[in-house]
PDB file of N, CA and C in Angstrom:
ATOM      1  N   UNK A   1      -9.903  58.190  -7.758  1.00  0.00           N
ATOM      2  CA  UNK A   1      -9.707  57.665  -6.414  1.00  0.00           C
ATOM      3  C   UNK A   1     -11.086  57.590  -5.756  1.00  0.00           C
ATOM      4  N   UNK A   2     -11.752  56.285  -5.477  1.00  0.00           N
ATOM      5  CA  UNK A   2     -13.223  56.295  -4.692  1.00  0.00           C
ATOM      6  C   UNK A   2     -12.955  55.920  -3.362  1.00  0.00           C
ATOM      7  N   UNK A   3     -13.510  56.340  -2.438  1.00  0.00           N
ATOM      8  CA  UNK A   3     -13.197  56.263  -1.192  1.00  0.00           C
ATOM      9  C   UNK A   3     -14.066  55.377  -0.563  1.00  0.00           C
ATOM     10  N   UNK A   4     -13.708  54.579   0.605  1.00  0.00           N
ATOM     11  CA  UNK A   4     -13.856  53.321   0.727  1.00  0.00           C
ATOM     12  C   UNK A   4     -14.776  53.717   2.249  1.00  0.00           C
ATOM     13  N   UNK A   5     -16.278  53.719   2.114  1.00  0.00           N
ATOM     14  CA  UNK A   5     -16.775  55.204   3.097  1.00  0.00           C
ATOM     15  C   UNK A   5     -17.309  54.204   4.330  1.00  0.00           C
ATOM     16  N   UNK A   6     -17.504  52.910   3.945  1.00  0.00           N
ATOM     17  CA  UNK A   6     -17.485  51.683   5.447  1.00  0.00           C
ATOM     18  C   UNK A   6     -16.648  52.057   6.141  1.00  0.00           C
ATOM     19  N   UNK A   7     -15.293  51.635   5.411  1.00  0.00           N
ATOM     20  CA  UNK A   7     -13.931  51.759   5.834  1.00  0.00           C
ATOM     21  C   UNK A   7     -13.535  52.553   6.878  1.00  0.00           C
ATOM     22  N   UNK A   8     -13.855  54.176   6.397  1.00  0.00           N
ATOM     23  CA  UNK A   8     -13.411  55.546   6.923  1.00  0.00           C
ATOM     24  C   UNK A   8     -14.225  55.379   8.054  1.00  0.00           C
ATOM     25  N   UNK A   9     -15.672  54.934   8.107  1.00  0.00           N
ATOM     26  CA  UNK A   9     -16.668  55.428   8.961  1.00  0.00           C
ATOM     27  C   UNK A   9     -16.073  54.174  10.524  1.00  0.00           C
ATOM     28  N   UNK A  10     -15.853  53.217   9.857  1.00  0.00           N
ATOM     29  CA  UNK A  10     -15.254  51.846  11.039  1.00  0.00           C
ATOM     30  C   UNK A  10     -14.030  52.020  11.426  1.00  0.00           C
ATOM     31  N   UNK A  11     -13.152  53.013  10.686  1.00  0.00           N
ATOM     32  CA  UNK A  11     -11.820  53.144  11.320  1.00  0.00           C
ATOM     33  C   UNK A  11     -12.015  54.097  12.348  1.00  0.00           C
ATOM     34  N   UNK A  12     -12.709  55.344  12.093  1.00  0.00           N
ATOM     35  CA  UNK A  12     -13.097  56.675  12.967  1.00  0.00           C
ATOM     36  C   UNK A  12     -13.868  55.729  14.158  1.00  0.00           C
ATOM     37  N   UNK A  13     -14.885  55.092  14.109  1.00  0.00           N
ATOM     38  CA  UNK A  13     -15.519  54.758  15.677  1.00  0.00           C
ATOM     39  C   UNK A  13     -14.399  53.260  15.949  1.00  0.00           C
ATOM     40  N   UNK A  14     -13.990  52.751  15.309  1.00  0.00           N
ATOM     41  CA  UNK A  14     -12.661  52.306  16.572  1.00  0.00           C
ATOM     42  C   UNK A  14     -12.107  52.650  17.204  1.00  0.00           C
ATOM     43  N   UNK A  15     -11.894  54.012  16.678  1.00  0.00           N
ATOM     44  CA  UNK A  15     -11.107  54.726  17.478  1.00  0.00           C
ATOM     45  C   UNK A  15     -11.700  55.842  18.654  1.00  0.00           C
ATOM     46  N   UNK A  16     -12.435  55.782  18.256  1.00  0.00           N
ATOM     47  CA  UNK A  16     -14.090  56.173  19.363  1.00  0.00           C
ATOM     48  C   UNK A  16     -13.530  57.817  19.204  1.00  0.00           C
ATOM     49  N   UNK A  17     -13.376  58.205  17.480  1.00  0.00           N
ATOM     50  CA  UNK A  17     -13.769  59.626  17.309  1.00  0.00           C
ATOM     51  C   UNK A  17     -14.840  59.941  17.318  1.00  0.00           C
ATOM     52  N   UNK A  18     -15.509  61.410  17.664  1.00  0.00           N
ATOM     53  CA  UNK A  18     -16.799  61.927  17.630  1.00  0.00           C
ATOM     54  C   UNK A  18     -16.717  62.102  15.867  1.00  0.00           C
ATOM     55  N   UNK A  19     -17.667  62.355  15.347  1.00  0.00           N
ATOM     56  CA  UNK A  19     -17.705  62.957  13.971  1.00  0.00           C
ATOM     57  C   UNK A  19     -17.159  64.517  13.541  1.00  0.00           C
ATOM     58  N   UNK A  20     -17.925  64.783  15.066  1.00  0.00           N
ATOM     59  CA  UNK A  20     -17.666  66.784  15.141  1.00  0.00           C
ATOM     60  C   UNK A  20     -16.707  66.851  15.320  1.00  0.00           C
ATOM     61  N   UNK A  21     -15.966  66.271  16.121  1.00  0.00           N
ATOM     62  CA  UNK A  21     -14.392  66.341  16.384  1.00  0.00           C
ATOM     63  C   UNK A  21     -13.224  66.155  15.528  1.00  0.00           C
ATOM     64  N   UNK A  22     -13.960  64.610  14.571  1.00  0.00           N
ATOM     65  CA  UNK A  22     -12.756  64.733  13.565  1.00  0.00           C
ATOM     66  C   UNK A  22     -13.002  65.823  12.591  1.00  0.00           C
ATOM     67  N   UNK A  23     -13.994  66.032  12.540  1.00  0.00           N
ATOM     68  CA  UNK A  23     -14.642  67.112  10.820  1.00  0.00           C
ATOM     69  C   UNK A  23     -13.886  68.507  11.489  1.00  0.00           C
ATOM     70  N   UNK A  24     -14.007  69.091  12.799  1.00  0.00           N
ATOM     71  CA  UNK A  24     -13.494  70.548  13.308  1.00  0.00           C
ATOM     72  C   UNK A  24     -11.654  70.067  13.486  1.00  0.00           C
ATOM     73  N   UNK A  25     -11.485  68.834  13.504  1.00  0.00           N
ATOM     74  CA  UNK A  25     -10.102  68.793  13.509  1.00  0.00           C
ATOM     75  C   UNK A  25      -9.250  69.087  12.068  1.00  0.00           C
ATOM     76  N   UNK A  26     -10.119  68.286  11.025  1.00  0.00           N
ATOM     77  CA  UNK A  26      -9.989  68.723   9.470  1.00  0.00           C
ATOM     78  C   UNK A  26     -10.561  69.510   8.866  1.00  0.00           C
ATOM     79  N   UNK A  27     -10.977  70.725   9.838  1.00  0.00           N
ATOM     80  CA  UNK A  27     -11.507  71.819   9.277  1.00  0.00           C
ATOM     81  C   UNK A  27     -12.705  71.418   7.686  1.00  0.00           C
ATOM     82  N   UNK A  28     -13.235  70.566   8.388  1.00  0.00           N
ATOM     83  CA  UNK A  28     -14.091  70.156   7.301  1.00  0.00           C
ATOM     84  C   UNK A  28     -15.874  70.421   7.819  1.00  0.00           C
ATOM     85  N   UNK A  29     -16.846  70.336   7.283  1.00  0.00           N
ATOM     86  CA  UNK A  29     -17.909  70.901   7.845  1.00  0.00           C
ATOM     87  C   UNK A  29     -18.239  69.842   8.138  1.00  0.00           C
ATOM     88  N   UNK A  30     -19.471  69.264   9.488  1.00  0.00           N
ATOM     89  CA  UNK A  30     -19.686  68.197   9.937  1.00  0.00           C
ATOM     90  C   UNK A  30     -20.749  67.282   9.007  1.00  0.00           C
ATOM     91  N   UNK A  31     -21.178  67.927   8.148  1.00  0.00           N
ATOM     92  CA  UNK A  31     -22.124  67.170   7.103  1.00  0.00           C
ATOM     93  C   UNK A  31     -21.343  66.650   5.948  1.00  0.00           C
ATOM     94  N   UNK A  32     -20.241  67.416   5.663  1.00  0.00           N
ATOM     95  CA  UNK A  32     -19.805  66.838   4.230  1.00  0.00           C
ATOM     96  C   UNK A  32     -18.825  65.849   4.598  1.00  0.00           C
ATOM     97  N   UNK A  33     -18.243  65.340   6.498  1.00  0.00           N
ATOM     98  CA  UNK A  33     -17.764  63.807   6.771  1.00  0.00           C
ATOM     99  C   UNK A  33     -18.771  63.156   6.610  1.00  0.00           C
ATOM    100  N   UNK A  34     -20.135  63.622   6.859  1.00  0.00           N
ATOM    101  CA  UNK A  34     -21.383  62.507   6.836  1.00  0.00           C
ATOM    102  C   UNK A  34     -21.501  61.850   5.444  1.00  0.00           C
ATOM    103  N   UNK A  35     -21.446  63.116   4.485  1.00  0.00           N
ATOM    104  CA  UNK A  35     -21.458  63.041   3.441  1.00  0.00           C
ATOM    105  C   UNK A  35     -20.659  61.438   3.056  1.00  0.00           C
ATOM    106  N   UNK A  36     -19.219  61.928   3.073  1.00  0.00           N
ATOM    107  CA  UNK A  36     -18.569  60.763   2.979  1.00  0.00           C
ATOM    108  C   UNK A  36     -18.421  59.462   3.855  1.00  0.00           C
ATOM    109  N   UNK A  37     -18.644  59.342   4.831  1.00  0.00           N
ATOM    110  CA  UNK A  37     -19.113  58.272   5.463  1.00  0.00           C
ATOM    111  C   UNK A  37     -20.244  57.437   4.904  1.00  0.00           C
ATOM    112  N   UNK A  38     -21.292  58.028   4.329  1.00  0.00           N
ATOM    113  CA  UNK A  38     -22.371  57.730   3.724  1.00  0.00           C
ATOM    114  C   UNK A  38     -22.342  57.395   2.409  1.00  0.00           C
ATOM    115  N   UNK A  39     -20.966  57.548   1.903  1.00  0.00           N
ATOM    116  CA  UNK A  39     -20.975  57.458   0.189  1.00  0.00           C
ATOM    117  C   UNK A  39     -21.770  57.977  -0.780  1.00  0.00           C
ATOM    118  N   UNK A  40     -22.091  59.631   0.269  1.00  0.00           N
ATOM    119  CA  UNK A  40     -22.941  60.105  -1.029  1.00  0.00           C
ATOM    120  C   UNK A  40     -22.232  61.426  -1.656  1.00  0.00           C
ATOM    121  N   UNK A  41     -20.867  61.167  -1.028  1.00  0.00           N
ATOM    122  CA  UNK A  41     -19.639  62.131  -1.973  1.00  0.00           C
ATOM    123  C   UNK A  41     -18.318  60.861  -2.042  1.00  0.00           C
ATOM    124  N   UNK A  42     -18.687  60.092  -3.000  1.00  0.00           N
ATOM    125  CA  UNK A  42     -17.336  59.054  -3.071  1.00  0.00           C
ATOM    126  C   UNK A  42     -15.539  58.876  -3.477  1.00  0.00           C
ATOM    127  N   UNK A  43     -15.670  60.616  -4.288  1.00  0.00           N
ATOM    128  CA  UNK A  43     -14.305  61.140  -4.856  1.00  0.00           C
ATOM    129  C   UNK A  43     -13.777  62.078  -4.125  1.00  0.00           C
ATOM    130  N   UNK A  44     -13.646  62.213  -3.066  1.00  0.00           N
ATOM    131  CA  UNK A  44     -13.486  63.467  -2.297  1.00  0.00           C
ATOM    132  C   UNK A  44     -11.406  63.819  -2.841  1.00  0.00           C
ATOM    133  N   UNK A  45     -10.929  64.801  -2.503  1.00  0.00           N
ATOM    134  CA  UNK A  45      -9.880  65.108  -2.938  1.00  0.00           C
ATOM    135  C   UNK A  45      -8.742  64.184  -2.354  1.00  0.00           C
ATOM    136  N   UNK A  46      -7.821  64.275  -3.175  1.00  0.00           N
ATOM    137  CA  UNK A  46      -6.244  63.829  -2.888  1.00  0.00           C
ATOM    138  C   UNK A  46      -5.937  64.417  -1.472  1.00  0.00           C
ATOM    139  N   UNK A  47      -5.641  65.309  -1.561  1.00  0.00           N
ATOM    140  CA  UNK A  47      -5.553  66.013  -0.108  1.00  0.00           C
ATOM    141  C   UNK A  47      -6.649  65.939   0.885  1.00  0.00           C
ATOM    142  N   UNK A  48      -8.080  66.070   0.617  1.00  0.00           N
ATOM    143  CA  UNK A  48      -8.850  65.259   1.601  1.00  0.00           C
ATOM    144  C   UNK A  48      -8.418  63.810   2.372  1.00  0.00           C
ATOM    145  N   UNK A  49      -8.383  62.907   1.197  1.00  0.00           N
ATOM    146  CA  UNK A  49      -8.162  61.664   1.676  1.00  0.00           C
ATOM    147  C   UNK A  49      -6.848  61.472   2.341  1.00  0.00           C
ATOM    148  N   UNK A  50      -5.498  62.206   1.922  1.00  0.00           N
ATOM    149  CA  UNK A  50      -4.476  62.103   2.975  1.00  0.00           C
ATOM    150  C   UNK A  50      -4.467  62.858   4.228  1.00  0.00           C
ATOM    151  N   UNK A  51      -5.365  63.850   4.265  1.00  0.00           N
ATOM    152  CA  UNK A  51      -5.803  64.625   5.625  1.00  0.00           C
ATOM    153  C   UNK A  51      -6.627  63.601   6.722  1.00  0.00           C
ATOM    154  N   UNK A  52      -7.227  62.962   6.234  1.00  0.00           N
ATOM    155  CA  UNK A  52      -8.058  61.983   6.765  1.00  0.00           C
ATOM    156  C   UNK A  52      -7.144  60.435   7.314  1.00  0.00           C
ATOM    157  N   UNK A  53      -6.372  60.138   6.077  1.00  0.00           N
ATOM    158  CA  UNK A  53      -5.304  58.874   6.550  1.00  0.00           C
ATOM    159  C   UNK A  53      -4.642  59.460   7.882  1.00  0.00           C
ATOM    160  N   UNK A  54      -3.785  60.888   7.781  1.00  0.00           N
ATOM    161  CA  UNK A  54      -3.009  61.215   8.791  1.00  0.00           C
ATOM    162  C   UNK A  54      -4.044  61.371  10.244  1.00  0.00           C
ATOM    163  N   UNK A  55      -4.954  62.122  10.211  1.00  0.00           N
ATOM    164  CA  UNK A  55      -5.671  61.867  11.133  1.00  0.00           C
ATOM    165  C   UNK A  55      -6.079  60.786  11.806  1.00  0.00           C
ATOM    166  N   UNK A  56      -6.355  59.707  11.099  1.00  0.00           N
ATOM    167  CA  UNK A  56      -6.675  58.156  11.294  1.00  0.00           C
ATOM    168  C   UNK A  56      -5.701  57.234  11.781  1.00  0.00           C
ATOM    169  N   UNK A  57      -4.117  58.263  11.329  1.00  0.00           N
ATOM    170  CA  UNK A  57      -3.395  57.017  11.433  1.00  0.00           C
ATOM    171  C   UNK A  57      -3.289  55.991  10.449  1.00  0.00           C
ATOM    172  N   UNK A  58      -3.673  55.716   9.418  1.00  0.00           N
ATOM    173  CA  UNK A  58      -3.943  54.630   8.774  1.00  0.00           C
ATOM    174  C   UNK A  58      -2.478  54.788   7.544  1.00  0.00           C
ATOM    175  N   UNK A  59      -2.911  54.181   6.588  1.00  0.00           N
ATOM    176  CA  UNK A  59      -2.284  54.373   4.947  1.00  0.00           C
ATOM    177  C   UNK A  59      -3.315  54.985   4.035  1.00  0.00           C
ATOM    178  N   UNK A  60      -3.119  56.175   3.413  1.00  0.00           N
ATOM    179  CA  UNK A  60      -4.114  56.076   1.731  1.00  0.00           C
ATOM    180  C   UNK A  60      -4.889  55.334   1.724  1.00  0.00           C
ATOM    181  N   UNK A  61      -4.430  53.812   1.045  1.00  0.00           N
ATOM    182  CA  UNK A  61      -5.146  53.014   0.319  1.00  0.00           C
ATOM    183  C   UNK A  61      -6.202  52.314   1.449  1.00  0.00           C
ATOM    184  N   UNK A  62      -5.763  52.376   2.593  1.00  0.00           N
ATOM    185  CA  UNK A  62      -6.590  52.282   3.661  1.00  0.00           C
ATOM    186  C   UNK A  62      -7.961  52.146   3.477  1.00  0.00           C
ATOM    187  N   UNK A  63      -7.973  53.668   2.881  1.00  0.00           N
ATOM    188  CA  UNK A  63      -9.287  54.690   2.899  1.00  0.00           C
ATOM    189  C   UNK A  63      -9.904  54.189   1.422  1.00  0.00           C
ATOM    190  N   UNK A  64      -9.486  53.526   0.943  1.00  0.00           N
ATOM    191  CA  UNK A  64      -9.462  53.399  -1.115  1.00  0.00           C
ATOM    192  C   UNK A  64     -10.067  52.086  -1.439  1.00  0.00           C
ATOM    193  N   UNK A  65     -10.981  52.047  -2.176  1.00  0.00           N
ATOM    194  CA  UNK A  65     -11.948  50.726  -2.416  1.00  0.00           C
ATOM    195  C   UNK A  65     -10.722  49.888  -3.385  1.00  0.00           C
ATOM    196  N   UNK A  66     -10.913  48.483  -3.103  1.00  0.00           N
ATOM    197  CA  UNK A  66      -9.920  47.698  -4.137  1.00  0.00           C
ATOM    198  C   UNK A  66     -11.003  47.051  -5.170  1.00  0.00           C
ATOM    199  N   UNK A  67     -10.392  46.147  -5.993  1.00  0.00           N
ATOM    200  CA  UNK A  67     -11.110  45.293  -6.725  1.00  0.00           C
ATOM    201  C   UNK A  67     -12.015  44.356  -6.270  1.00  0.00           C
ATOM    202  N   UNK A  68     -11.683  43.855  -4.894  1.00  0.00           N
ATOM    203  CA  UNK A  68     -12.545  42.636  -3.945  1.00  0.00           C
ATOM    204  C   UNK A  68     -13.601  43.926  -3.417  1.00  0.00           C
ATOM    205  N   UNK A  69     -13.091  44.465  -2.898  1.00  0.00           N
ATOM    206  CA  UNK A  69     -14.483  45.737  -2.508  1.00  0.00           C
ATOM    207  C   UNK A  69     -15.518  46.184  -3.881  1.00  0.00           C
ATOM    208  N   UNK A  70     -15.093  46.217  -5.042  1.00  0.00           N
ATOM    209  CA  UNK A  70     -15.951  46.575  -5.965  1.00  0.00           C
ATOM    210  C   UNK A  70     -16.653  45.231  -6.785  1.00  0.00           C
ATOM    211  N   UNK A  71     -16.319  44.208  -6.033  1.00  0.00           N
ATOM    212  CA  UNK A  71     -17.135  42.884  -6.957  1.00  0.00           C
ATOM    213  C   UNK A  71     -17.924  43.116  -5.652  1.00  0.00           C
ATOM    214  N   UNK A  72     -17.993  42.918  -3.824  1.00  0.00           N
ATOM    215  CA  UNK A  72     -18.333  42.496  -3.182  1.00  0.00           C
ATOM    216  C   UNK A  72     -19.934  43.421  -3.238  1.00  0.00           C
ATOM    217  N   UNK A  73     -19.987  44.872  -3.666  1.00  0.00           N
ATOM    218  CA  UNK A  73     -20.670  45.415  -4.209  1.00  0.00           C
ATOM    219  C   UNK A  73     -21.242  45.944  -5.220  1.00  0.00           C
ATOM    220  N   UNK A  74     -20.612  45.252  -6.398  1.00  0.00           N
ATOM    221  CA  UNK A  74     -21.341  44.903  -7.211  1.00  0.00           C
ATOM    222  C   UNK A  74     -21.379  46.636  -8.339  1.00  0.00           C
ATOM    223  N   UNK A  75     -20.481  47.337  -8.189  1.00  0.00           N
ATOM    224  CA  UNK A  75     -20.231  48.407  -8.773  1.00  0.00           C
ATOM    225  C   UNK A  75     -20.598  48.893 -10.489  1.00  0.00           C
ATOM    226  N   UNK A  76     -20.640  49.696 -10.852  1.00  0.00           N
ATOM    227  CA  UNK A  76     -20.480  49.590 -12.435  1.00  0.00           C
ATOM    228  C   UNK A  76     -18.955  49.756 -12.729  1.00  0.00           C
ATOM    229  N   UNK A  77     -19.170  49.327 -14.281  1.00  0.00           N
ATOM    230  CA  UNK A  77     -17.639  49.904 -14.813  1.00  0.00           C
ATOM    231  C   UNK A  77     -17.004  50.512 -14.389  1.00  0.00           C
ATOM    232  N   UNK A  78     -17.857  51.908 -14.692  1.00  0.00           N
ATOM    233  CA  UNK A  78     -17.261  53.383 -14.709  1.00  0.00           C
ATOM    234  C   UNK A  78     -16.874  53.268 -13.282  1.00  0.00           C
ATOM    235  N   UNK A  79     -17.850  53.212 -12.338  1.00  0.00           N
ATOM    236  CA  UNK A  79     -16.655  52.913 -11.196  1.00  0.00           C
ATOM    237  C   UNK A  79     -15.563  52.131 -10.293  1.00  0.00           C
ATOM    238  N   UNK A  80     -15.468  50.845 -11.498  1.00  0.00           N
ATOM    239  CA  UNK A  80     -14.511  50.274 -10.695  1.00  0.00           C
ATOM    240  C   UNK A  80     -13.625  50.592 -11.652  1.00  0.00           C
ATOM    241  N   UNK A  81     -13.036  51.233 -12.775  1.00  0.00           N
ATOM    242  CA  UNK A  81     -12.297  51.984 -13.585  1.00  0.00           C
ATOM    243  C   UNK A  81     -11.468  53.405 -12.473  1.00  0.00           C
ATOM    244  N   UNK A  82     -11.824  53.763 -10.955  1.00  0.00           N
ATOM    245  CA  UNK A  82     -11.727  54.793 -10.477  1.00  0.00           C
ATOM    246  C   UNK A  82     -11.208  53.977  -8.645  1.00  0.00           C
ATOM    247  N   UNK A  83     -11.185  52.939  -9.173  1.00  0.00           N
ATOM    248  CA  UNK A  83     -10.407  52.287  -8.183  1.00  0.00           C
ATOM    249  C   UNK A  83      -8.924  51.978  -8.277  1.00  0.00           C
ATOM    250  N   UNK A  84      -8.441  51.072  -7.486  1.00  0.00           N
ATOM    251  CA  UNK A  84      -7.172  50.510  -6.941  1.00  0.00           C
ATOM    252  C   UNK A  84      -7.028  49.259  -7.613  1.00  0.00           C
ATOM    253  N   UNK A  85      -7.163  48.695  -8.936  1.00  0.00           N
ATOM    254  CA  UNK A  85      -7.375  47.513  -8.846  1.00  0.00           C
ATOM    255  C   UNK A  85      -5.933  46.406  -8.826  1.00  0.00           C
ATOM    256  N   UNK A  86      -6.091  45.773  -8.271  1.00  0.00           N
ATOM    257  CA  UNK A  86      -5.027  44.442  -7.881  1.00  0.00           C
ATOM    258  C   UNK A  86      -4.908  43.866  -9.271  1.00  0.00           C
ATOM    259  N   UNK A  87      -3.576  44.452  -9.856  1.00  0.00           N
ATOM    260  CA  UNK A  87      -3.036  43.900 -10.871  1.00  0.00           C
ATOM    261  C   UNK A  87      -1.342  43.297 -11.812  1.00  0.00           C
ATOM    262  N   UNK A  88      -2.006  42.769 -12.680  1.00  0.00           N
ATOM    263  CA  UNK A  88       0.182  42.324 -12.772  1.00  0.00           C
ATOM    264  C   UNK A  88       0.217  43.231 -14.585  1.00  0.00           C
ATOM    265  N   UNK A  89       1.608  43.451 -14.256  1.00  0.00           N
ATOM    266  CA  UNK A  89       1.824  43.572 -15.451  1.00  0.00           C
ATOM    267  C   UNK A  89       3.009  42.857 -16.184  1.00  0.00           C
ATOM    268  N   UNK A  90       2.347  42.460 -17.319  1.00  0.00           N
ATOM    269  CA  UNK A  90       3.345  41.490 -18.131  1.00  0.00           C
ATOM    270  C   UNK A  90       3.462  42.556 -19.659  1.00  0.00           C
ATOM    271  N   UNK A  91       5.200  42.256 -19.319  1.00  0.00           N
ATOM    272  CA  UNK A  91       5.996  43.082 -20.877  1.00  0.00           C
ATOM    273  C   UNK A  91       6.426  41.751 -21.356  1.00  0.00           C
ATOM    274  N   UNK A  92       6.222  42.177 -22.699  1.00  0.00           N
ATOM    275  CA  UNK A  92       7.221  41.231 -23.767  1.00  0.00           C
ATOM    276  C   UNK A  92       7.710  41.772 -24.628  1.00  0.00           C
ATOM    277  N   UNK A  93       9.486  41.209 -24.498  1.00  0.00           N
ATOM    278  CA  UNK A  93      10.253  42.116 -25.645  1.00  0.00           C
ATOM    279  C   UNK A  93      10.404  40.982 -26.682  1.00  0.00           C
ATOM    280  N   UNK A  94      10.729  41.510 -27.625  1.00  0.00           N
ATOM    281  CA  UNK A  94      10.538  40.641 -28.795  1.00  0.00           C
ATOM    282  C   UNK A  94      12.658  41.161 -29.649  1.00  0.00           C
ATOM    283  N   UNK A  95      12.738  39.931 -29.577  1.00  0.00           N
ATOM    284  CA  UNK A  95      14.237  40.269 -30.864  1.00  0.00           C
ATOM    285  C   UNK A  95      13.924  39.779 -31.493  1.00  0.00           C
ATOM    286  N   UNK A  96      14.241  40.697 -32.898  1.00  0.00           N
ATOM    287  CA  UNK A  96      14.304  40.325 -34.032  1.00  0.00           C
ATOM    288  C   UNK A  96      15.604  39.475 -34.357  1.00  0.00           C
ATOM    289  N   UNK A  97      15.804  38.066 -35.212  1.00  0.00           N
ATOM    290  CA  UNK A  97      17.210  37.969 -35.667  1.00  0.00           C
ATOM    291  C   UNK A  97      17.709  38.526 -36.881  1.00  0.00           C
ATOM    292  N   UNK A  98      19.189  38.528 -37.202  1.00  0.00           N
ATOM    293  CA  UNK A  98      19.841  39.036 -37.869  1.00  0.00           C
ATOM    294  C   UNK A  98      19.543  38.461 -39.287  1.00  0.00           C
TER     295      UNK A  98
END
């Protein structure tokens, strides 16, 4: 799960949170929201990131880089392998005849 740290950082000042305020509201330390705002902690936990949606108001995936976010920056593999990516899946059953 990579976290989408524009995202988080533009949803929080829409809403004209302080930083200190949301980080002491999520009992989180005020450097390691910087941290993630900054994308220089991009996997932060399952429970981080839904502590953060509920706070925000938002959805999960909200907070969650997609496939258009990881071409638009130009990512490696390995990390767009750790995304959301927008996909279909096709089954095919096969009968055999008698």
């Amino acid at each position: 799960m990579r976290l989408n740290h524009r995202r988080l950082k533009y949803l929080r000042q829409e809403q004209n949170i302080k930083q200190l305020e949301m980080a002491r509201s999520l009992s989180l330390d005020q450097s390691l929201l910087s941290k993630y705002e900054n994308g220089k902690v991009p996997n932060p936990s399952a429970a981080v990131v839904k502590a953060i949606a509920n706070y925000l108001n938002c959805k999960i995936t909200d907070l969650l880089l997609t496939e258009s976010d990881c071409e638009q920056e130009e990512f490696t593999k390995k990390e767009y392998t750790q995304t959301i990516p927008n996909r279909i899946d096709v089954h095919v059953y096969f009968h055999w005849g008698e």
